[in-house]
XYZ file of C-alpha atoms in Angstrom:
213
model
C 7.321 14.929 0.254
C 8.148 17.846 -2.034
C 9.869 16.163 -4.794
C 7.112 13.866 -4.980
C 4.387 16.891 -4.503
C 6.706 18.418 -7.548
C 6.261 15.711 -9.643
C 2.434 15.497 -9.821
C 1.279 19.193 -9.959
C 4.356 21.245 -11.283
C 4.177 19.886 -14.838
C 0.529 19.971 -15.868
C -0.068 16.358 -15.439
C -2.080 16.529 -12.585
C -4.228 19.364 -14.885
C -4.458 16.618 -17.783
C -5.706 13.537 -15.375
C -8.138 15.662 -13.768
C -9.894 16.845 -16.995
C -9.625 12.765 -18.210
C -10.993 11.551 -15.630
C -13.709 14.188 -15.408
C -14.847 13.437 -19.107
C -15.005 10.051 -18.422
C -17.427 10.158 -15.766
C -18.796 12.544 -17.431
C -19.231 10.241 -20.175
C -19.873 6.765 -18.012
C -21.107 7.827 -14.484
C -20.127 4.900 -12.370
C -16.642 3.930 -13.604
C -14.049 3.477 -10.525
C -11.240 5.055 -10.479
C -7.898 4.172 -9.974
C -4.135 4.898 -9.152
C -0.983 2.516 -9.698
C 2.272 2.894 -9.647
C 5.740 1.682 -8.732
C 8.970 3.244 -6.840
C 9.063 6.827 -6.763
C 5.468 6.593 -9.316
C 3.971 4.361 -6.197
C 4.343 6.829 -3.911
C 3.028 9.470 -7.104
C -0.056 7.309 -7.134
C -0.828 7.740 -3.828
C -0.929 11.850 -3.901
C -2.823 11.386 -6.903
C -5.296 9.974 -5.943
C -5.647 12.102 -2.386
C -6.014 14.908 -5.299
C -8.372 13.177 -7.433
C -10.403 12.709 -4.018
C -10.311 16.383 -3.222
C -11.812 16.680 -6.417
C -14.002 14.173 -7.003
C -15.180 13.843 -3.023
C -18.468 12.042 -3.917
C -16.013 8.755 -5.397
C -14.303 6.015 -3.767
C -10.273 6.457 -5.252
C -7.783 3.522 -5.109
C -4.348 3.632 -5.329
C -2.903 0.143 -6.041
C 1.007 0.416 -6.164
C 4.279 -1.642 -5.938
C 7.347 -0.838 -3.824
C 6.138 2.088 -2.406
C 8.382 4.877 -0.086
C 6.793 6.363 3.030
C 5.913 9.785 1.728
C 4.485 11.979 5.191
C 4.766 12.025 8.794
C 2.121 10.720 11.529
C -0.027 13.600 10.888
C -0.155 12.795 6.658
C -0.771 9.104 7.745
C -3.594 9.418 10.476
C -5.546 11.858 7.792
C -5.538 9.317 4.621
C -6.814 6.610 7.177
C -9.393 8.888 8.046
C -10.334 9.383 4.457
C -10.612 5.442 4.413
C -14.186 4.355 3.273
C -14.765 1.120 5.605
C -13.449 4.016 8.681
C -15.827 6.923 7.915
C -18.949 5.511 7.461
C -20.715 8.370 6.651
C -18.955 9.292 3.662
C -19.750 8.625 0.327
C -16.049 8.667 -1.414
C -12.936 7.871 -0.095
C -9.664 6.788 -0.724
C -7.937 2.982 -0.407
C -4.365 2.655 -0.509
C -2.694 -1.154 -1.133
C 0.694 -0.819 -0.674
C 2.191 -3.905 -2.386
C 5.713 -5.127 -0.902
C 7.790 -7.486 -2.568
C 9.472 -9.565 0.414
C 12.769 -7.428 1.721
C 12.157 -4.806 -0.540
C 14.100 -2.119 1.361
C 12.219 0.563 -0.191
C 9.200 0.836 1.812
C 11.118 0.527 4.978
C 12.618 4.237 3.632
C 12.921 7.273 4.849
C 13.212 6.275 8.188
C 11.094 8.200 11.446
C 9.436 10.465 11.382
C 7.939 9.367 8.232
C 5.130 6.290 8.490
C 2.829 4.577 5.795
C -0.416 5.386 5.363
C -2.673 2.812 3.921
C -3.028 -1.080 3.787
C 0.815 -3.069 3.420
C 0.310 -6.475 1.138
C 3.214 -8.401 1.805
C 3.824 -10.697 -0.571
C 4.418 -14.180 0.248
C 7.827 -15.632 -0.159
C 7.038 -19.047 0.198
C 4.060 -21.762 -1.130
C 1.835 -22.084 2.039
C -0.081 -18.975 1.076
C -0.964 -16.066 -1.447
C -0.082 -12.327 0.308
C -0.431 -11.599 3.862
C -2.279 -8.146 4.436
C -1.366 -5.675 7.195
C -4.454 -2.961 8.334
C -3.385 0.526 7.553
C 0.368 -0.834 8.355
C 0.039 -1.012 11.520
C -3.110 -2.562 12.564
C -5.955 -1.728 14.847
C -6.542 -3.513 18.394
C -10.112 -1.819 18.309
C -10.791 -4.182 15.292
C -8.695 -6.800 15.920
C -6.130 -6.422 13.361
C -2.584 -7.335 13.158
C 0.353 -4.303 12.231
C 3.135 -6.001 10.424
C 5.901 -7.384 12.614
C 8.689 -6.110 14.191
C 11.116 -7.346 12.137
C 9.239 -5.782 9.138
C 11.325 -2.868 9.413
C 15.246 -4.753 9.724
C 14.655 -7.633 7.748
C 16.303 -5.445 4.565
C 19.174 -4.370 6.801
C 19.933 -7.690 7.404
C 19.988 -9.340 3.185
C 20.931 -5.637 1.699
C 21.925 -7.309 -2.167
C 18.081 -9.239 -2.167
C 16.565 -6.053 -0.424
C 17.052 -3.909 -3.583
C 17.071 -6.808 -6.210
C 13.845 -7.363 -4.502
C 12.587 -3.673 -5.662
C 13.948 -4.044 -9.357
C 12.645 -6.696 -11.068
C 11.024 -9.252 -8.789
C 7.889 -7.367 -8.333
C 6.346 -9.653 -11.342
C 7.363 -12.398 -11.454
C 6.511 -12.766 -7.548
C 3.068 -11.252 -8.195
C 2.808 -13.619 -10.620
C 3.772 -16.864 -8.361
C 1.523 -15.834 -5.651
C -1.445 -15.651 -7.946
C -4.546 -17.217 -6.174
C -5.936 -20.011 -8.675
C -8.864 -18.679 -10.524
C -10.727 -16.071 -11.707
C -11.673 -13.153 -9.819
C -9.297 -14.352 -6.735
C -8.652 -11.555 -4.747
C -4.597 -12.058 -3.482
C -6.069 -12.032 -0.159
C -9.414 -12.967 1.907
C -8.797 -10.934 4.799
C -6.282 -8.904 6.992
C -3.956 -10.561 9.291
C -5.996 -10.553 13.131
C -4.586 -10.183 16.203
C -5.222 -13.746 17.088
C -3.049 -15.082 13.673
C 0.307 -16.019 13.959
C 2.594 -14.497 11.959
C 6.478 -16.072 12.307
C 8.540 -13.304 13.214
C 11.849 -14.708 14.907
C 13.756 -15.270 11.343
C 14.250 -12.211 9.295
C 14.826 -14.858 6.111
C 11.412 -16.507 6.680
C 8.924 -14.119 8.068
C 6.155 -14.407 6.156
C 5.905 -18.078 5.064
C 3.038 -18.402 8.026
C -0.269 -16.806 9.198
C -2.318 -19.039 11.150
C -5.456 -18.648 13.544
């Protein structure tokens, strides 16, 4: 995580959002705050806004990013879920993490163990049936009933290497764009996958065209 780690604090950035942010609540107490990015700048958002948190502990921080790497180990992972708002009820910030992934995209599946993801995975659909299929902190929780992504999640890539990295290039929009829920104020998806849904996960080129109850 240290070239990451690098690239938010060693430059001043970090120093520059902080005081920006801080003026502007300063200025309009209530505004939400949030973190995006994509690639290397996804997994940048996600540090930032751990930091921003650390900061600002009384605030709920979201990161919304696009292609993101796994950036810490099981340890890193377990602590941001704990920072979750809808986990620790009794505190008044937090931190949400949506972890956009554009079908095959091969990297999110990267580096490889020990590192894991920490936050919620949106899959995005690759076919018509439905919008994005979304994946509870990664890798689900029986307690609540929630679905981790499937086991193919992980090989799919190795299997359709050319469309795994044209997949983290330049699809990211235009697929955003096709799995846009009609109307205004849609959210790209109602609910996390359960326990009970089925998701299709016996063809690497196919699975996530289905989640049914």
């Amino acid at each position: 995580m240290s070239e990451r780690h690098n690239a938010v604090f060693s430059t001043g950035g970090f120093e520059s959002i902080l005081n920006t942010v801080k003026s502007a609540l300063d200025e309009t107490p209530g505004y939400r705050i949030l973190t995006m990015g994509h690639s290397l700048g996804a997994a940048d958002s996600v540090i930032t806004a751990v930091a921003l948190y650390l900061n600002f502990p009384q605030e709920i921080i979201t990161s919304i990013n696009f292609g993101q790497p796994k950036i810490g180990n099981y340890a890193w992972a377990q602590w941001l879920k704990s920072l979750s708002p809808n986990i620790t009820s009794n505190m008044t910030g937090g931190v949400n993490v949506y972890r956009f992934v554009n079908g095959r995209d091969v990297v999110p599946r990267l580096p490889e163990y020990p590192f894991r993801h920490a936050g919620h995975s949106i899959q995005i659909d690759q076919s018509d049936e439905s919008c994005c299929l979304a994946f509870y902190h990664h890798e689900g929780d029986d307690y609540l009933n929630y679905s981790g992504v499937p086991f193919s999640w992980n090989i799919s890539p190795l299997v359709w290497i050319p469309s795994a990295f044209r997949e983290h290039r330049s699809a990211y929009v235009k697929n955003l764009m096709k799995a846009k829920p009609v109307g205004e104020d849609v959210p790209y998806f109602q609910e996390f996958v359960g326990l009970d849904d089925t998701v299709n996960d016996a063809d690497p080129t196919d699975e996530y065209g289905t989640a049914t109850s």
